[in-house]
Amino acid sequence: MRIATWNIERLRHKKFLEQILLACEQTQADILVLTETDHRVSLDYPYSFHTPPLTDLQPVFYNPTENRVSIYTNYPCIRQHKTCDEYTTLCVELETPKGRLLVYGTIIGIYGNRHPSFQQSLTQQLDDIKRLSAGGTPVCICGDFNCSFSDGYYFTKQSRETLLRTFSDYDIDLLTKNEAKCIDHIAVSKRFISNSGIQIAEWNQDKLLSDHKGIAVCFS
């Protein structure tokens, strides 16, 4: 099983649309979470789920094709779960070969971790994660956390500690925490990982297609 996530920066580099599409396809992800995304990035998956168009909120600022989170997957969806912000978070319950998995696609703080709204976004989303985890189904939190964990690249001490503490409390493993200059992450319930081997891959390290690297986790 392969899970991947990438922030495509509102398709600001749309002249490279074909390369962006190719990069997404080459991840060969069974679950792919795109953030700051756009419906012009149309991928060939049997199932896809999307937050509402952002023109609902600010028709002048956003393009009609823009939305914040999309989940593409090879696995059927059992149901969609309500979240704290339907425009910024998306949760689907998937039937996978390893059992059911709640996939929570997110951007934590759409204006970055220095903006006053970041803490509210973090608090609300962690409340979602606690509630979803309490149901007993393993969870995967996947997307733009606006926080690095292994270096001083981009973080606040409070947000880093709060995220790590919550993941620890709910037996969630932040699989990408040791990746350098990484603010897009994949965190998965330990009981879902079980004794699987973990391999991590990145792409767009030169950041020519987006200002974020993409990251993938492969379970073997």
PDB file of C-alpha atoms in Angstrom:
ATOM      1  CA  MET A   1       0.000   0.000   0.000  1.00  0.00           C
ATOM      2  CA  ARG A   2       1.233   3.470  -0.873  1.00  0.00           C
ATOM      3  CA  ILE A   3      -0.062   6.766   0.602  1.00  0.00           C
ATOM      4  CA  ALA A   4       1.101  10.136  -0.730  1.00  0.00           C
ATOM      5  CA  THR A   5       0.420  13.831  -0.289  1.00  0.00           C
ATOM      6  CA  TRP A   6       1.404  17.014  -2.104  1.00  0.00           C
ATOM      7  CA  ASN A   7       0.520  20.708  -1.877  1.00  0.00           C
ATOM      8  CA  ILE A   8       0.417  21.947  -5.484  1.00  0.00           C
ATOM      9  CA  GLU A   9       0.370  25.652  -4.545  1.00  0.00           C
ATOM     10  CA  ARG A  10      -2.963  26.556  -6.122  1.00  0.00           C
ATOM     11  CA  LEU A  11      -1.546  25.498  -9.493  1.00  0.00           C
ATOM     12  CA  ARG A  12       0.561  28.658  -9.691  1.00  0.00           C
ATOM     13  CA  HIS A  13       2.884  26.776 -12.039  1.00  0.00           C
ATOM     14  CA  LYS A  14       0.095  25.771 -14.413  1.00  0.00           C
ATOM     15  CA  LYS A  15       2.453  26.073 -17.400  1.00  0.00           C
ATOM     16  CA  PHE A  16       3.900  22.826 -15.996  1.00  0.00           C
ATOM     17  CA  LEU A  17       0.487  21.166 -15.703  1.00  0.00           C
ATOM     18  CA  GLU A  18       1.553  18.102 -17.700  1.00  0.00           C
ATOM     19  CA  GLN A  19       4.596  17.616 -15.465  1.00  0.00           C
ATOM     20  CA  ILE A  20       2.440  18.031 -12.350  1.00  0.00           C
ATOM     21  CA  LEU A  21       0.000  15.408 -13.624  1.00  0.00           C
ATOM     22  CA  LEU A  22       2.877  13.081 -14.466  1.00  0.00           C
ATOM     23  CA  ALA A  23       4.410  13.542 -11.005  1.00  0.00           C
ATOM     24  CA  CYS A  24       1.067  12.621  -9.399  1.00  0.00           C
ATOM     25  CA  GLU A  25       0.718   9.550 -11.602  1.00  0.00           C
ATOM     26  CA  GLN A  26       4.279   8.420 -10.919  1.00  0.00           C
ATOM     27  CA  THR A  27       3.629   8.276  -7.186  1.00  0.00           C
ATOM     28  CA  GLN A  28       1.531   5.161  -7.932  1.00  0.00           C
ATOM     29  CA  ALA A  29      -0.289   5.973  -4.700  1.00  0.00           C
ATOM     30  CA  ASP A  30      -3.280   3.946  -3.606  1.00  0.00           C
ATOM     31  CA  ILE A  31      -4.324   6.990  -1.584  1.00  0.00           C
ATOM     32  CA  LEU A  32      -3.245  10.446  -2.784  1.00  0.00           C
ATOM     33  CA  VAL A  33      -4.139  13.618  -0.889  1.00  0.00           C
ATOM     34  CA  LEU A  34      -3.633  16.864  -2.809  1.00  0.00           C
ATOM     35  CA  THR A  35      -3.840  20.211  -1.027  1.00  0.00           C
ATOM     36  CA  GLU A  36      -4.188  23.762  -2.375  1.00  0.00           C
ATOM     37  CA  THR A  37      -5.412  21.912  -5.407  1.00  0.00           C
ATOM     38  CA  ASP A  38      -7.360  22.523  -8.580  1.00  0.00           C
ATOM     39  CA  HIS A  39      -9.776  20.450 -10.658  1.00  0.00           C
ATOM     40  CA  ARG A  40      -7.538  20.959 -13.683  1.00  0.00           C
ATOM     41  CA  VAL A  41      -5.386  18.339 -11.985  1.00  0.00           C
ATOM     42  CA  SER A  42      -7.681  15.503 -13.023  1.00  0.00           C
ATOM     43  CA  LEU A  43      -6.366  12.056 -12.153  1.00  0.00           C
ATOM     44  CA  ASP A  44      -7.470   8.614 -13.276  1.00  0.00           C
ATOM     45  CA  TYR A  45      -8.584   6.992 -10.024  1.00  0.00           C
ATOM     46  CA  PRO A  46     -11.730   4.920  -9.491  1.00  0.00           C
ATOM     47  CA  TYR A  47     -12.731   7.094  -6.509  1.00  0.00           C
ATOM     48  CA  SER A  48     -12.170  10.753  -5.707  1.00  0.00           C
ATOM     49  CA  PHE A  49     -13.487  13.183  -3.103  1.00  0.00           C
ATOM     50  CA  HIS A  50     -13.155  16.951  -2.954  1.00  0.00           C
ATOM     51  CA  THR A  51     -13.798  19.856  -0.624  1.00  0.00           C
ATOM     52  CA  PRO A  52     -16.186  22.467  -2.086  1.00  0.00           C
ATOM     53  CA  PRO A  53     -14.998  25.101  -4.578  1.00  0.00           C
ATOM     54  CA  LEU A  54     -13.413  28.119  -2.930  1.00  0.00           C
ATOM     55  CA  THR A  55     -15.420  30.541  -5.035  1.00  0.00           C
ATOM     56  CA  ASP A  56     -18.207  29.747  -2.556  1.00  0.00           C
ATOM     57  CA  LEU A  57     -16.163  31.713  -0.014  1.00  0.00           C
ATOM     58  CA  GLN A  58     -14.346  34.370  -2.036  1.00  0.00           C
ATOM     59  CA  PRO A  59     -15.381  34.423  -5.716  1.00  0.00           C
ATOM     60  CA  VAL A  60     -13.000  37.262  -6.571  1.00  0.00           C
ATOM     61  CA  PHE A  61      -9.890  35.777  -4.945  1.00  0.00           C
ATOM     62  CA  TYR A  62     -10.114  32.164  -6.148  1.00  0.00           C
ATOM     63  CA  ASN A  63     -10.427  30.528  -9.552  1.00  0.00           C
ATOM     64  CA  PRO A  64     -13.635  28.523 -10.094  1.00  0.00           C
ATOM     65  CA  THR A  65     -11.571  25.327 -10.346  1.00  0.00           C
ATOM     66  CA  GLU A  66      -9.817  25.699  -6.981  1.00  0.00           C
ATOM     67  CA  ASN A  67     -10.455  23.714  -3.821  1.00  0.00           C
ATOM     68  CA  ARG A  68      -8.293  23.023  -0.784  1.00  0.00           C
ATOM     69  CA  VAL A  69      -8.275  19.238  -0.404  1.00  0.00           C
ATOM     70  CA  SER A  70      -8.828  16.322  -2.769  1.00  0.00           C
ATOM     71  CA  ILE A  71      -8.490  12.619  -1.987  1.00  0.00           C
ATOM     72  CA  TYR A  72      -7.901  10.165  -4.844  1.00  0.00           C
ATOM     73  CA  THR A  73      -7.951   6.468  -4.074  1.00  0.00           C
ATOM     74  CA  ASN A  74      -8.128   2.959  -5.453  1.00  0.00           C
ATOM     75  CA  TYR A  75     -10.255   1.884  -2.486  1.00  0.00           C
ATOM     76  CA  PRO A  76     -14.037   2.163  -2.149  1.00  0.00           C
ATOM     77  CA  CYS A  77     -15.498   4.615   0.347  1.00  0.00           C
ATOM     78  CA  ILE A  78     -17.827   3.300   3.012  1.00  0.00           C
ATOM     79  CA  ARG A  79     -18.880   6.757   4.130  1.00  0.00           C
ATOM     80  CA  GLN A  80     -17.738  10.329   4.515  1.00  0.00           C
ATOM     81  CA  HIS A  81     -17.327  11.811   8.003  1.00  0.00           C
ATOM     82  CA  LYS A  82     -18.175  15.345   9.061  1.00  0.00           C
ATOM     83  CA  THR A  83     -15.238  17.601   9.901  1.00  0.00           C
ATOM     84  CA  CYS A  84     -14.732  20.976  11.558  1.00  0.00           C
ATOM     85  CA  ASP A  85     -14.322  22.863   8.265  1.00  0.00           C
ATOM     86  CA  GLU A  86     -15.720  21.386   5.072  1.00  0.00           C
ATOM     87  CA  TYR A  87     -13.554  23.678   2.920  1.00  0.00           C
ATOM     88  CA  THR A  88     -10.220  22.790   4.533  1.00  0.00           C
ATOM     89  CA  THR A  89     -10.604  19.240   5.852  1.00  0.00           C
ATOM     90  CA  LEU A  90     -12.020  16.092   4.303  1.00  0.00           C
ATOM     91  CA  CYS A  91     -12.482  12.678   5.886  1.00  0.00           C
ATOM     92  CA  VAL A  92     -13.456   9.475   4.094  1.00  0.00           C
ATOM     93  CA  GLU A  93     -13.640   5.947   5.482  1.00  0.00           C
ATOM     94  CA  LEU A  94     -12.060   3.526   3.033  1.00  0.00           C
ATOM     95  CA  GLU A  95     -12.135  -0.250   2.728  1.00  0.00           C
ATOM     96  CA  THR A  96      -8.505  -1.254   2.166  1.00  0.00           C
ATOM     97  CA  PRO A  97      -6.740  -4.646   1.953  1.00  0.00           C
ATOM     98  CA  LYS A  98      -5.471  -3.959   5.504  1.00  0.00           C
ATOM     99  CA  GLY A  99      -8.953  -3.159   6.805  1.00  0.00           C
ATOM    100  CA  ARG A 100     -10.926   0.036   7.213  1.00  0.00           C
ATOM    101  CA  LEU A 101      -9.045   3.336   7.357  1.00  0.00           C
ATOM    102  CA  LEU A 102     -10.229   6.879   8.026  1.00  0.00           C
ATOM    103  CA  VAL A 103      -8.293   9.221   5.747  1.00  0.00           C
ATOM    104  CA  TYR A 104      -8.298  12.799   7.018  1.00  0.00           C
ATOM    105  CA  GLY A 105      -6.959  15.179   4.366  1.00  0.00           C
ATOM    106  CA  THR A 106      -6.076  18.615   5.653  1.00  0.00           C
ATOM    107  CA  ILE A 107      -4.342  21.951   5.589  1.00  0.00           C
ATOM    108  CA  ILE A 108      -3.564  23.120   9.119  1.00  0.00           C
ATOM    109  CA  GLY A 109      -3.633  26.910   8.937  1.00  0.00           C
ATOM    110  CA  ILE A 110      -4.292  28.149   5.404  1.00  0.00           C
ATOM    111  CA  TYR A 111      -2.247  31.318   6.050  1.00  0.00           C
ATOM    112  CA  GLY A 112       0.731  29.542   7.629  1.00  0.00           C
ATOM    113  CA  ASN A 113       1.784  28.953  11.212  1.00  0.00           C
ATOM    114  CA  ARG A 114       2.482  32.600  12.076  1.00  0.00           C
ATOM    115  CA  HIS A 115      -1.039  33.807  11.323  1.00  0.00           C
ATOM    116  CA  PRO A 116      -3.405  34.242  14.323  1.00  0.00           C
ATOM    117  CA  SER A 117      -5.881  31.789  12.771  1.00  0.00           C
ATOM    118  CA  PHE A 118      -3.371  28.919  12.849  1.00  0.00           C
ATOM    119  CA  GLN A 119      -3.931  27.987  16.491  1.00  0.00           C
ATOM    120  CA  GLN A 120      -7.707  27.870  16.056  1.00  0.00           C
ATOM    121  CA  SER A 121      -7.319  25.658  12.994  1.00  0.00           C
ATOM    122  CA  LEU A 122      -4.938  23.349  14.859  1.00  0.00           C
ATOM    123  CA  THR A 123      -7.229  23.077  17.891  1.00  0.00           C
ATOM    124  CA  GLN A 124     -10.335  22.352  15.820  1.00  0.00           C
ATOM    125  CA  GLN A 125      -8.620  19.752  13.674  1.00  0.00           C
ATOM    126  CA  LEU A 126      -7.087  17.967  16.642  1.00  0.00           C
ATOM    127  CA  ASP A 127     -10.572  17.807  18.136  1.00  0.00           C
ATOM    128  CA  ASP A 128     -11.653  16.092  14.902  1.00  0.00           C
ATOM    129  CA  ILE A 129      -8.783  13.620  15.152  1.00  0.00           C
ATOM    130  CA  LYS A 130      -9.552  12.811  18.787  1.00  0.00           C
ATOM    131  CA  ARG A 131     -13.220  12.251  17.981  1.00  0.00           C
ATOM    132  CA  LEU A 132     -12.498  10.110  14.929  1.00  0.00           C
ATOM    133  CA  SER A 133      -9.841   8.079  16.761  1.00  0.00           C
ATOM    134  CA  ALA A 134     -12.255   7.365  19.612  1.00  0.00           C
ATOM    135  CA  GLY A 135     -14.484   5.440  17.188  1.00  0.00           C
ATOM    136  CA  GLY A 136     -11.963   2.601  16.996  1.00  0.00           C
ATOM    137  CA  THR A 137     -11.202   2.723  13.269  1.00  0.00           C
ATOM    138  CA  PRO A 138      -7.539   3.446  12.410  1.00  0.00           C
ATOM    139  CA  VAL A 139      -6.859   6.924  11.040  1.00  0.00           C
ATOM    140  CA  CYS A 140      -4.472   8.481   8.559  1.00  0.00           C
ATOM    141  CA  ILE A 141      -3.911  12.228   8.844  1.00  0.00           C
ATOM    142  CA  CYS A 142      -2.432  13.413   5.596  1.00  0.00           C
ATOM    143  CA  GLY A 143      -1.680  16.820   4.121  1.00  0.00           C
ATOM    144  CA  ASP A 144      -0.069  20.200   4.773  1.00  0.00           C
ATOM    145  CA  PHE A 145       0.693  20.517   8.498  1.00  0.00           C
ATOM    146  CA  ASN A 146       2.624  23.796   8.092  1.00  0.00           C
ATOM    147  CA  CYS A 147       5.151  22.351  10.529  1.00  0.00           C
ATOM    148  CA  SER A 148       8.483  20.578  10.204  1.00  0.00           C
ATOM    149  CA  PHE A 149       9.551  18.174  12.942  1.00  0.00           C
ATOM    150  CA  SER A 150      13.200  17.273  12.336  1.00  0.00           C
ATOM    151  CA  ASP A 151      14.770  20.698  11.867  1.00  0.00           C
ATOM    152  CA  GLY A 152      14.218  24.447  12.138  1.00  0.00           C
ATOM    153  CA  TYR A 153      12.843  24.761   8.619  1.00  0.00           C
ATOM    154  CA  TYR A 154       9.317  25.987   9.434  1.00  0.00           C
ATOM    155  CA  PHE A 155       7.583  25.403  12.741  1.00  0.00           C
ATOM    156  CA  THR A 156       6.392  26.801  16.021  1.00  0.00           C
ATOM    157  CA  LYS A 157       7.397  25.055  19.225  1.00  0.00           C
ATOM    158  CA  GLN A 158       3.827  24.978  20.493  1.00  0.00           C
ATOM    159  CA  SER A 159       2.319  23.450  17.351  1.00  0.00           C
ATOM    160  CA  ARG A 160       5.075  20.852  17.089  1.00  0.00           C
ATOM    161  CA  GLU A 161       4.654  19.780  20.710  1.00  0.00           C
ATOM    162  CA  THR A 162       0.849  19.784  20.504  1.00  0.00           C
ATOM    163  CA  LEU A 163       0.764  17.613  17.397  1.00  0.00           C
ATOM    164  CA  LEU A 164       3.309  15.133  18.733  1.00  0.00           C
ATOM    165  CA  ARG A 165       1.534  14.882  22.082  1.00  0.00           C
ATOM    166  CA  THR A 166      -1.850  14.240  20.456  1.00  0.00           C
ATOM    167  CA  PHE A 167      -0.425  11.613  18.121  1.00  0.00           C
ATOM    168  CA  SER A 168       1.250   9.904  21.086  1.00  0.00           C
ATOM    169  CA  ASP A 169      -1.955   9.985  23.134  1.00  0.00           C
ATOM    170  CA  TYR A 170      -3.915   8.294  20.346  1.00  0.00           C
ATOM    171  CA  ASP A 171      -1.202   5.828  19.221  1.00  0.00           C
ATOM    172  CA  ILE A 172      -0.636   7.537  15.888  1.00  0.00           C
ATOM    173  CA  ASP A 173       2.797   7.342  14.249  1.00  0.00           C
ATOM    174  CA  LEU A 174       3.993  10.442  12.378  1.00  0.00           C
ATOM    175  CA  LEU A 175       5.812   8.473   9.695  1.00  0.00           C
ATOM    176  CA  THR A 176       7.375  11.509   7.995  1.00  0.00           C
ATOM    177  CA  LYS A 177       8.626  13.367  11.073  1.00  0.00           C
ATOM    178  CA  ASN A 178      12.325  12.759  10.331  1.00  0.00           C
ATOM    179  CA  GLU A 179      12.254  14.146   6.800  1.00  0.00           C
ATOM    180  CA  ALA A 180      14.252  17.366   6.364  1.00  0.00           C
ATOM    181  CA  LYS A 181      12.512  20.578   5.260  1.00  0.00           C
ATOM    182  CA  CYS A 182       9.215  18.742   5.267  1.00  0.00           C
ATOM    183  CA  ILE A 183       5.910  20.352   6.276  1.00  0.00           C
ATOM    184  CA  ASP A 184       3.593  17.949   4.437  1.00  0.00           C
ATOM    185  CA  HIS A 185       3.081  14.810   6.451  1.00  0.00           C
ATOM    186  CA  ILE A 186       1.504  11.379   6.757  1.00  0.00           C
ATOM    187  CA  ALA A 187       0.522  10.085  10.202  1.00  0.00           C
ATOM    188  CA  VAL A 188      -1.124   6.675  10.648  1.00  0.00           C
ATOM    189  CA  SER A 189      -2.532   4.700  13.579  1.00  0.00           C
ATOM    190  CA  LYS A 190       0.054   2.232  14.842  1.00  0.00           C
ATOM    191  CA  ARG A 191      -2.383  -0.687  14.792  1.00  0.00           C
ATOM    192  CA  PHE A 192      -2.930  -0.130  11.068  1.00  0.00           C
ATOM    193  CA  ILE A 193       0.814  -0.089  10.396  1.00  0.00           C
ATOM    194  CA  SER A 194       1.260  -3.223  12.522  1.00  0.00           C
ATOM    195  CA  ASN A 195       4.573  -4.846  11.600  1.00  0.00           C
ATOM    196  CA  SER A 196       4.765  -3.413   8.079  1.00  0.00           C
ATOM    197  CA  GLY A 197       8.074  -2.135   6.758  1.00  0.00           C
ATOM    198  CA  ILE A 198       8.030   1.577   5.895  1.00  0.00           C
ATOM    199  CA  GLN A 199       9.726   3.271   2.948  1.00  0.00           C
ATOM    200  CA  ILE A 200       9.531   7.015   2.327  1.00  0.00           C
ATOM    201  CA  ALA A 201       9.949   8.760  -1.036  1.00  0.00           C
ATOM    202  CA  GLU A 202       9.907  12.440  -2.012  1.00  0.00           C
ATOM    203  CA  TRP A 203       9.571  14.328  -5.273  1.00  0.00           C
ATOM    204  CA  ASN A 204       9.733  17.943  -6.472  1.00  0.00           C
ATOM    205  CA  GLN A 205      12.747  18.548  -4.226  1.00  0.00           C
ATOM    206  CA  ASP A 206      13.780  21.440  -6.488  1.00  0.00           C
ATOM    207  CA  LYS A 207      10.303  22.967  -5.971  1.00  0.00           C
ATOM    208  CA  LEU A 208       9.874  23.880  -9.620  1.00  0.00           C
ATOM    209  CA  LEU A 209       6.311  22.540  -9.821  1.00  0.00           C
ATOM    210  CA  SER A 210       5.152  23.829  -6.411  1.00  0.00           C
ATOM    211  CA  ASP A 211       6.679  25.448  -3.332  1.00  0.00           C
ATOM    212  CA  HIS A 212       6.184  22.128  -1.488  1.00  0.00           C
ATOM    213  CA  LYS A 213       7.884  18.768  -1.865  1.00  0.00           C
ATOM    214  CA  GLY A 214       5.619  15.793  -2.322  1.00  0.00           C
ATOM    215  CA  ILE A 215       5.983  12.851   0.034  1.00  0.00           C
ATOM    216  CA  ALA A 216       4.886   9.212  -0.062  1.00  0.00           C
ATOM    217  CA  VAL A 217       4.908   6.318   2.380  1.00  0.00           C
ATOM    218  CA  CYS A 218       4.986   2.722   1.190  1.00  0.00           C
ATOM    219  CA  PHE A 219       3.935  -0.164   3.449  1.00  0.00           C
ATOM    220  CA  SER A 220       5.627  -3.464   2.634  1.00  0.00           C
TER     221      SER A 220
END
